[in-house]
């Protein structure tokens, strides 16, 4: 099915109230793994009592060789293997508190995975959103900051317009997307760049 014809799309569109500080959505084409719910992004796993979510754009080589010993993939996608590998490494590194040293460690780990192929990814533990852009410029990745002073946002998709003036509360934050979604000025990630967001702020940047 096309994304906007799926039952999941209609459920989210009609659900009366969804609240979160972080959302990850991924509309993708099948690129090797079977078309099934088990291979649907974003993936989710629990580690140390915290839910992690992950989405990946690209294709990895030899992904079944990744160390996933503590987190077995349910499906057969390279994306889920990469996610389980990352969580396995976080567990072995015994990271409970995310700060600059652990950000740098994660940046190096993702860089190693990127050596196996094309790797754009989003990872979140609910508090932090980790966004990485492929070192070889696979596809693209952009971000934009929205502050507390809102105006209507004109989406490049002709069917929709976001009326932010109807929001009860004014929020600050970032939107990250493969391509710009509005006619505003979006910033492009640098190749091999990791940006970490928390509560509407950039808290860490690293690139090669």
Coordinates of C-alpha atoms in Angstrom, one line a residue:
X1 CA 0.0 0.0 0.0
X2 CA 1.0 3.6 -0.4
X3 CA 1.7 5.2 2.9
X4 CA -1.3 7.5 2.9
X5 CA -3.6 4.5 2.1
X6 CA -2.6 2.4 5.1
X7 CA -4.6 1.8 8.2
X8 CA -1.8 3.1 10.3
X9 CA -1.8 6.4 8.5
X10 CA -5.6 6.7 9.1
X11 CA -5.2 5.7 12.8
X12 CA -2.6 8.4 13.4
X13 CA -4.5 11.0 11.4
X14 CA -7.8 10.5 13.3
X15 CA -6.4 9.8 16.8
X16 CA -7.7 12.6 19.0
X17 CA -4.4 13.4 20.9
X18 CA -0.9 12.2 20.6
X19 CA 1.6 13.9 22.9
X20 CA 5.4 13.5 23.0
X21 CA 8.6 15.5 23.0
X22 CA 10.0 13.3 20.3
X23 CA 8.4 11.7 17.3
X24 CA 10.1 9.4 14.7
X25 CA 8.3 8.5 11.5
X26 CA 9.7 6.7 8.5
X27 CA 8.0 6.1 5.2
X28 CA 10.1 3.8 3.1
X29 CA 10.3 1.5 0.1
X30 CA 11.1 -2.2 0.4
X31 CA 14.8 -2.6 -0.5
X32 CA 15.7 -6.2 0.1
X33 CA 13.9 -7.4 3.3
X34 CA 10.5 -8.9 3.1
X35 CA 7.4 -6.6 3.2
X36 CA 6.0 -7.3 6.7
X37 CA 5.2 -5.6 10.0
X38 CA 8.4 -7.1 11.6
X39 CA 10.5 -5.1 9.1
X40 CA 8.6 -1.8 9.7
X41 CA 10.5 1.2 11.0
X42 CA 10.9 2.6 13.5
X43 CA 12.1 -0.3 15.5
X44 CA 11.8 -0.4 19.3
X45 CA 13.7 -2.2 22.1
X46 CA 14.0 -1.8 25.9
X47 CA 17.4 -1.3 27.5
X48 CA 17.8 -0.5 31.2
X49 CA 14.1 0.1 31.6
X50 CA 14.1 2.7 28.8
X51 CA 12.5 2.4 25.3
X52 CA 14.8 3.1 22.4
X53 CA 13.5 3.7 18.9
X54 CA 15.5 3.6 15.6
X55 CA 15.0 4.3 11.9
X56 CA 17.5 3.9 9.1
X57 CA 17.8 4.9 5.5
X58 CA 20.3 3.1 3.3
X59 CA 21.7 -0.3 2.7
X60 CA 24.4 -2.1 4.8
X61 CA 26.7 -4.9 3.5
X62 CA 27.4 -8.0 5.7
X63 CA 24.9 -6.8 8.3
X64 CA 24.4 -10.3 9.7
X65 CA 28.0 -10.2 10.9
X66 CA 27.2 -7.3 13.3
X67 CA 27.4 -8.2 17.0
X68 CA 23.7 -8.5 18.2
X69 CA 24.2 -11.0 21.0
X70 CA 22.0 -9.4 23.6
X71 CA 19.3 -8.2 21.2
X72 CA 18.1 -10.6 18.6
X73 CA 16.5 -9.2 15.4
X74 CA 12.8 -10.1 14.9
X75 CA 12.9 -9.4 11.2
X76 CA 15.5 -9.8 8.5
X77 CA 16.3 -6.2 7.6
X78 CA 19.8 -4.7 7.8
X79 CA 18.3 -1.8 9.7
X80 CA 17.1 -3.9 12.7
X81 CA 20.5 -5.7 12.8
X82 CA 22.2 -2.3 13.0
X83 CA 19.8 -1.2 15.8
X84 CA 20.4 -4.4 17.8
X85 CA 24.1 -4.0 17.3
X86 CA 24.0 -0.4 18.6
X87 CA 22.0 -1.4 21.7
X88 CA 24.3 -4.4 22.3
X89 CA 27.3 -2.0 22.3
X90 CA 25.6 0.5 24.6
X91 CA 24.8 -2.4 27.0
X92 CA 28.4 -3.6 26.9
X93 CA 29.7 -0.1 27.4
X94 CA 27.4 0.2 30.4
X95 CA 26.1 3.6 29.4
X96 CA 23.4 4.8 31.8
X97 CA 24.0 8.6 31.5
X98 CA 24.3 10.3 28.2
X99 CA 26.9 13.1 28.2
X100 CA 29.7 14.4 25.9
X101 CA 32.0 11.4 26.3
X102 CA 29.1 9.0 25.5
X103 CA 28.0 11.1 22.6
X104 CA 31.5 10.9 21.1
X105 CA 31.6 7.1 21.7
X106 CA 28.3 6.7 19.9
X107 CA 29.6 8.9 17.0
X108 CA 32.6 6.6 16.6
X109 CA 30.4 3.5 16.7
X110 CA 28.0 4.8 14.1
X111 CA 31.0 5.8 11.9
X112 CA 32.2 2.2 12.1
X113 CA 28.8 0.9 11.0
X114 CA 28.8 3.5 8.2
X115 CA 31.9 1.8 6.8
X116 CA 29.6 -1.2 5.8
X117 CA 27.4 0.8 3.5
X118 CA 24.9 3.7 3.3
X119 CA 23.7 4.8 6.7
X120 CA 21.4 7.7 7.6
X121 CA 19.8 7.0 11.0
X122 CA 17.7 8.4 13.8
X123 CA 18.0 7.0 17.3
X124 CA 16.1 8.1 20.4
X125 CA 15.7 7.1 24.1
X126 CA 12.9 9.5 24.6
X127 CA 15.1 12.2 26.1
X128 CA 17.7 12.5 23.3
X129 CA 17.4 12.3 19.6
X130 CA 20.6 11.2 17.8
X131 CA 20.6 12.0 14.1
X132 CA 23.4 10.9 11.7
X133 CA 24.0 11.6 8.1
X134 CA 25.9 9.2 5.8
X135 CA 29.6 9.9 5.2
X136 CA 29.2 9.3 1.5
X137 CA 26.2 11.7 1.2
X138 CA 23.5 9.0 0.7
X139 CA 20.2 10.8 -0.1
X140 CA 20.2 13.8 2.2
X141 CA 19.3 15.0 5.7
X142 CA 18.0 18.4 6.8
X143 CA 16.9 20.1 10.0
X144 CA 15.1 23.3 10.9
X145 CA 14.5 25.2 14.1
X146 CA 11.0 26.4 15.0
X147 CA 10.9 28.9 17.9
X148 CA 8.0 30.1 20.1
X149 CA 6.9 32.7 17.6
X150 CA 4.8 30.7 15.2
X151 CA 3.3 31.5 11.8
X152 CA 1.5 29.3 9.4
X153 CA 3.9 26.7 7.7
X154 CA 3.4 26.1 4.0
X155 CA 4.3 22.5 3.2
X156 CA 5.8 21.7 -0.1
X157 CA 3.2 18.9 -0.4
X158 CA 0.3 20.8 -2.0
X159 CA -2.4 18.9 0.0
X160 CA -1.5 20.1 3.5
X161 CA -0.9 23.3 5.5
X162 CA 0.0 23.4 9.1
X163 CA -1.9 26.1 11.1
X164 CA 0.4 26.5 14.1
X165 CA -1.6 29.5 15.4
X166 CA -4.2 27.1 16.5
X167 CA -1.9 25.4 19.0
X168 CA -2.8 26.1 22.6
X169 CA 0.9 26.2 23.7
X170 CA 3.9 27.6 21.9
X171 CA 6.8 25.3 21.8
X172 CA 10.4 25.4 20.6
X173 CA 12.1 22.5 18.7
X174 CA 13.6 21.0 15.6
X175 CA 12.3 19.0 12.7
X176 CA 14.6 16.6 10.9
X177 CA 13.7 15.2 7.5
X178 CA 15.3 13.6 4.4
X179 CA 14.1 16.6 2.3
X180 CA 12.8 20.0 3.4
X181 CA 9.0 19.8 4.1
X182 CA 8.2 23.5 4.0
X183 CA 9.3 26.5 2.0
X184 CA 11.4 27.8 4.9
X185 CA 15.2 27.7 4.9
X186 CA 16.4 24.3 6.1
X187 CA 20.0 23.5 7.2
X188 CA 21.7 20.5 5.6
X189 CA 23.7 18.0 7.7
X190 CA 27.4 17.6 6.8
X191 CA 28.5 14.2 5.6
X192 CA 29.4 12.0 8.5
X193 CA 27.8 14.4 11.0
X194 CA 26.0 13.4 14.2
X195 CA 23.7 16.0 15.9
X196 CA 22.1 15.3 19.2
X197 CA 18.9 17.1 20.2
X198 CA 17.3 17.4 23.6
X199 CA 14.1 19.2 24.5
X200 CA 14.2 21.5 21.4
X201 CA 17.9 22.3 21.7
X202 CA 21.1 21.1 20.0
X203 CA 23.4 19.7 22.7
X204 CA 26.1 18.0 20.7
X205 CA 27.6 18.1 17.2
X206 CA 30.4 16.0 15.6
X207 CA 31.5 15.4 12.1
X208 CA 34.6 14.1 10.2

